[in-house]
CSV table of C-alpha atoms in Angstrom, one decimal:
chain,number,residue,atom,x,y,z
A,1,UNK,CA,46.7,46.2,14.7
A,2,UNK,CA,45.9,46.3,11.0
A,3,UNK,CA,44.1,49.4,9.7
A,4,UNK,CA,43.8,51.9,7.0
A,5,UNK,CA,43.9,55.7,6.8
A,6,UNK,CA,40.8,57.3,8.2
A,7,UNK,CA,38.2,58.2,5.6
A,8,UNK,CA,36.8,61.7,6.2
A,9,UNK,CA,33.3,62.0,7.5
A,10,UNK,CA,32.5,58.3,7.4
A,11,UNK,CA,31.5,56.4,10.5
A,12,UNK,CA,34.5,54.5,11.9
A,13,UNK,CA,34.0,50.8,12.6
A,14,UNK,CA,36.6,48.9,14.7
A,15,UNK,CA,36.6,45.1,14.2
A,16,UNK,CA,38.3,43.2,17.0
A,17,UNK,CA,38.6,39.6,15.9
A,18,UNK,CA,41.5,37.3,15.4
A,19,UNK,CA,39.9,35.2,12.6
A,20,UNK,CA,41.4,36.3,9.3
A,21,UNK,CA,38.4,35.1,7.4
A,22,UNK,CA,36.0,37.1,9.5
A,23,UNK,CA,38.2,40.2,9.2
A,24,UNK,CA,38.2,39.9,5.4
A,25,UNK,CA,34.5,39.3,5.3
A,26,UNK,CA,33.6,42.3,7.4
A,27,UNK,CA,36.1,44.6,5.7
A,28,UNK,CA,34.7,43.6,2.3
A,29,UNK,CA,31.1,44.0,3.4
A,30,UNK,CA,31.6,47.3,5.3
A,31,UNK,CA,34.3,49.0,3.3
A,32,UNK,CA,32.0,50.0,0.4
A,33,UNK,CA,32.0,53.7,0.9
A,34,UNK,CA,29.6,53.8,3.9
A,35,UNK,CA,32.1,53.0,6.6
A,36,UNK,CA,35.8,53.4,7.5
A,37,UNK,CA,36.9,50.0,8.7
A,38,UNK,CA,39.8,49.4,11.1
A,39,UNK,CA,41.0,45.9,12.1
A,40,UNK,CA,42.6,44.5,15.3
A,41,UNK,CA,43.5,40.9,15.8
A,42,UNK,CA,43.8,40.8,19.6
A,43,UNK,CA,42.3,42.4,22.7
A,44,UNK,CA,45.3,44.6,23.5
A,45,UNK,CA,45.5,45.8,19.9
A,46,UNK,CA,41.8,46.5,19.9
A,47,UNK,CA,42.0,48.5,23.1
A,48,UNK,CA,44.8,50.5,21.7
A,49,UNK,CA,42.9,51.1,18.5
A,50,UNK,CA,39.8,52.1,20.4
A,51,UNK,CA,41.9,55.0,21.9
A,52,UNK,CA,43.7,55.9,18.7
A,53,UNK,CA,40.8,55.6,16.2
A,54,UNK,CA,37.9,56.6,18.5
A,55,UNK,CA,35.5,54.4,16.5
A,56,UNK,CA,31.8,55.1,16.2
A,57,UNK,CA,31.0,51.3,16.6
A,58,UNK,CA,33.0,48.4,17.8
A,59,UNK,CA,32.4,44.8,16.5
A,60,UNK,CA,33.9,42.5,19.1
A,61,UNK,CA,34.6,38.8,19.2
A,62,UNK,CA,34.7,37.3,22.7
A,63,UNK,CA,37.2,34.5,21.9
A,64,UNK,CA,40.4,36.6,21.6
A,65,UNK,CA,43.9,35.1,22.1
A,66,UNK,CA,45.1,37.4,24.9
A,67,UNK,CA,42.0,38.5,26.8
A,68,UNK,CA,38.4,37.5,26.9
A,69,UNK,CA,36.1,39.9,25.1
A,70,UNK,CA,34.2,40.5,28.3
A,71,UNK,CA,37.3,42.1,29.8
A,72,UNK,CA,37.6,44.3,26.7
A,73,UNK,CA,34.0,45.5,27.2
A,74,UNK,CA,34.7,46.3,30.8
A,75,UNK,CA,37.9,48.3,30.0
A,76,UNK,CA,36.2,50.2,27.2
A,77,UNK,CA,33.3,51.1,29.4
A,78,UNK,CA,35.6,52.6,31.9
A,79,UNK,CA,36.0,55.6,29.6
A,80,UNK,CA,33.7,55.3,26.6
A,81,UNK,CA,30.0,54.7,25.8
A,82,UNK,CA,30.8,53.8,22.1
A,83,UNK,CA,28.3,51.1,20.9
A,84,UNK,CA,29.7,47.6,21.2
A,85,UNK,CA,28.2,44.8,19.1
A,86,UNK,CA,29.4,41.4,20.1
A,87,UNK,CA,30.0,38.9,17.2
A,88,UNK,CA,30.7,35.5,18.6
A,89,UNK,CA,30.3,31.8,18.1
A,90,UNK,CA,29.3,31.4,21.7
A,91,UNK,CA,25.6,30.6,21.8
A,92,UNK,CA,25.0,30.0,25.5
A,93,UNK,CA,22.4,32.4,26.9
A,94,UNK,CA,24.5,33.1,30.0
A,95,UNK,CA,27.4,34.3,27.8
A,96,UNK,CA,25.1,36.7,26.0
A,97,UNK,CA,23.6,38.0,29.3
A,98,UNK,CA,27.1,38.4,30.7
A,99,UNK,CA,28.3,40.5,27.7
A,100,UNK,CA,25.2,42.7,27.7
A,101,UNK,CA,25.2,43.2,31.5
A,102,UNK,CA,28.9,44.3,31.2
A,103,UNK,CA,28.0,47.0,28.8
A,104,UNK,CA,27.7,45.5,25.3
A,105,UNK,CA,24.8,47.0,23.2
A,106,UNK,CA,24.0,44.1,21.0
A,107,UNK,CA,24.9,40.5,20.3
A,108,UNK,CA,25.1,38.5,17.1
A,109,UNK,CA,25.9,34.8,16.9
A,110,UNK,CA,28.2,33.6,14.1
A,111,UNK,CA,27.4,32.9,11.4
A,112,UNK,CA,25.2,35.9,10.7
A,113,UNK,CA,23.9,37.6,7.6
A,114,UNK,CA,25.5,40.9,6.5
A,115,UNK,CA,22.0,42.5,6.2
A,116,UNK,CA,21.3,41.8,9.9
A,117,UNK,CA,24.7,43.2,10.9
A,118,UNK,CA,24.2,46.4,8.8
A,119,UNK,CA,20.8,46.9,10.4
A,120,UNK,CA,22.2,46.5,13.9
A,121,UNK,CA,25.1,48.9,13.1
A,122,UNK,CA,22.7,51.6,11.8
A,123,UNK,CA,20.5,51.3,14.9
A,124,UNK,CA,23.6,51.6,17.2
A,125,UNK,CA,24.9,54.6,15.3
A,126,UNK,CA,21.5,56.4,15.4
A,127,UNK,CA,21.1,55.8,19.1
A,128,UNK,CA,24.7,57.0,19.9
A,129,UNK,CA,24.0,60.3,18.1
A,130,UNK,CA,21.1,61.0,20.3
A,131,UNK,CA,22.1,62.7,23.6
A,132,UNK,CA,18.6,61.9,24.9
A,133,UNK,CA,15.7,59.9,23.5
A,134,UNK,CA,13.5,61.5,21.0
A,135,UNK,CA,10.5,63.1,22.8
A,136,UNK,CA,8.1,61.2,20.5
A,137,UNK,CA,8.9,57.6,19.5
A,138,UNK,CA,7.0,56.1,16.6
A,139,UNK,CA,7.2,52.6,15.1
A,140,UNK,CA,4.4,51.7,12.7
A,141,UNK,CA,1.1,52.2,14.5
A,142,UNK,CA,2.7,52.6,17.9
A,143,UNK,CA,3.4,56.2,19.2
A,144,UNK,CA,4.8,57.0,22.6
A,145,UNK,CA,4.8,60.7,23.6
A,146,UNK,CA,7.3,60.8,26.5
A,147,UNK,CA,6.7,64.4,27.6
A,148,UNK,CA,3.0,63.9,27.7
A,149,UNK,CA,3.3,60.3,29.0
A,150,UNK,CA,0.8,59.3,26.3
A,151,UNK,CA,0.7,56.0,24.3
A,152,UNK,CA,-1.4,55.5,21.2
A,153,UNK,CA,-1.9,52.6,18.9
A,154,UNK,CA,-3.5,53.3,15.5
A,155,UNK,CA,-4.5,56.7,16.9
A,156,UNK,CA,-6.3,55.3,19.9
A,157,UNK,CA,-5.0,56.1,23.3
A,158,UNK,CA,-3.9,53.1,25.4
A,159,UNK,CA,-4.3,53.0,29.1
A,160,UNK,CA,-1.2,51.6,30.9
A,161,UNK,CA,-0.5,51.0,34.5
A,162,UNK,CA,2.3,53.1,36.0
A,163,UNK,CA,4.6,50.0,35.9
A,164,UNK,CA,3.7,49.1,32.3
A,165,UNK,CA,4.4,52.7,31.3
A,166,UNK,CA,7.8,52.8,33.0
A,167,UNK,CA,8.6,49.5,31.4
A,168,UNK,CA,7.7,50.8,27.9
A,169,UNK,CA,9.5,54.1,28.6
A,170,UNK,CA,12.7,52.1,29.4
A,171,UNK,CA,12.4,50.1,26.2
A,172,UNK,CA,11.8,53.3,24.2
A,173,UNK,CA,14.8,55.0,25.8
A,174,UNK,CA,16.9,52.1,24.6
A,175,UNK,CA,15.0,51.3,21.4
A,176,UNK,CA,16.9,48.8,19.2
A,177,UNK,CA,19.1,47.7,22.1
A,178,UNK,CA,18.8,44.4,23.9
A,179,UNK,CA,18.0,44.9,27.6
A,180,UNK,CA,18.6,41.9,29.8
A,181,UNK,CA,16.1,40.6,32.3
A,182,UNK,CA,18.4,41.7,35.2
A,183,UNK,CA,18.9,45.2,33.7
A,184,UNK,CA,15.1,45.7,33.5
A,185,UNK,CA,14.3,44.2,36.8
A,186,UNK,CA,16.9,46.3,38.6
A,187,UNK,CA,15.7,49.6,37.1
A,188,UNK,CA,11.9,49.0,37.3
A,189,UNK,CA,11.5,46.9,40.4
A,190,UNK,CA,14.8,47.1,42.2
A,191,UNK,CA,17.5,44.6,43.2
A,192,UNK,CA,15.1,42.7,45.5
A,193,UNK,CA,13.4,41.4,42.3
A,194,UNK,CA,16.4,40.2,40.4
A,195,UNK,CA,15.5,36.6,41.2
A,196,UNK,CA,11.8,37.0,40.2
A,197,UNK,CA,11.8,37.1,36.4
A,198,UNK,CA,8.1,36.0,36.3
A,199,UNK,CA,7.2,39.6,37.4
A,200,UNK,CA,8.8,40.9,34.2
A,201,UNK,CA,7.3,38.2,32.0
A,202,UNK,CA,3.8,39.0,33.3
A,203,UNK,CA,4.2,42.7,32.7
A,204,UNK,CA,5.7,42.2,29.2
A,205,UNK,CA,2.7,39.9,28.4
A,206,UNK,CA,0.2,42.6,29.6
A,207,UNK,CA,2.0,45.3,27.7
A,208,UNK,CA,2.0,43.3,24.5
A,209,UNK,CA,-1.7,42.7,24.8
A,210,UNK,CA,-2.2,46.5,24.9
A,211,UNK,CA,0.1,47.6,22.1
A,212,UNK,CA,0.6,44.7,19.7
A,213,UNK,CA,-1.9,43.8,17.0
A,214,UNK,CA,-1.3,40.2,17.8
A,215,UNK,CA,0.3,39.6,21.2
A,216,UNK,CA,1.3,36.0,20.2
A,217,UNK,CA,3.3,37.4,17.3
A,218,UNK,CA,4.7,40.6,18.6
A,219,UNK,CA,6.2,43.2,16.1
A,220,UNK,CA,7.3,45.8,18.6
A,221,UNK,CA,8.6,44.1,21.8
A,222,UNK,CA,10.8,41.3,20.6
A,223,UNK,CA,12.1,38.5,22.8
A,224,UNK,CA,15.8,37.6,22.9
A,225,UNK,CA,15.3,34.0,24.2
A,226,UNK,CA,16.8,33.5,27.6
A,227,UNK,CA,18.4,37.0,27.5
A,228,UNK,CA,15.9,39.8,27.6
A,229,UNK,CA,13.8,42.1,25.3
A,230,UNK,CA,14.4,44.6,22.5
A,231,UNK,CA,12.0,47.3,21.3
A,232,UNK,CA,12.1,47.3,17.5
A,233,UNK,CA,12.9,50.8,16.4
A,234,UNK,CA,11.7,50.7,12.9
């Protein structure tokens, strides 16, 4: 493992990636006074660093020389809920779904912009600091009052079916995180519906019509093609 002395009071980011160019790029981009960056060039080094450093966020490549990144996710999830953002050249949808289903919080395909990465890190950090979802979620004109089970758009109350509300509540609870089709289907409808993704698509479509200004160009419920959905948190 390569690393540096921990910087007091800064969020710790552990980068597990064997590409030297990527390590340098991320260290330069993140090590600007906002984050304490630690580097590991293999799965085993990364797992050891995760225990020693106790990072606030892990950036993980899937194509590591000793273990597949999916196995790293599984092992970390045995003892920690630290946010894991996958950064990988693998573009296949089934790879993304597999990583997210195993416990990754987000997925970025290389190459990616540093602005996008920084935004994803901020969302992951903010979410990890919350022991429970905020009682009132607001993003633009959308407001979801969880204790009162009340949803308003531009100040006007929106009537949702029980299923639509539970779907929105799940998205709010995990705002900013990609939820896979299987994760949503399992929680909202049960395992019997895992092979019926059309049920989810219909309900997402209905929900968008009620909360989006333009359902054909959604600003709140974003589609991760072939993977799932994300509720934009800001």
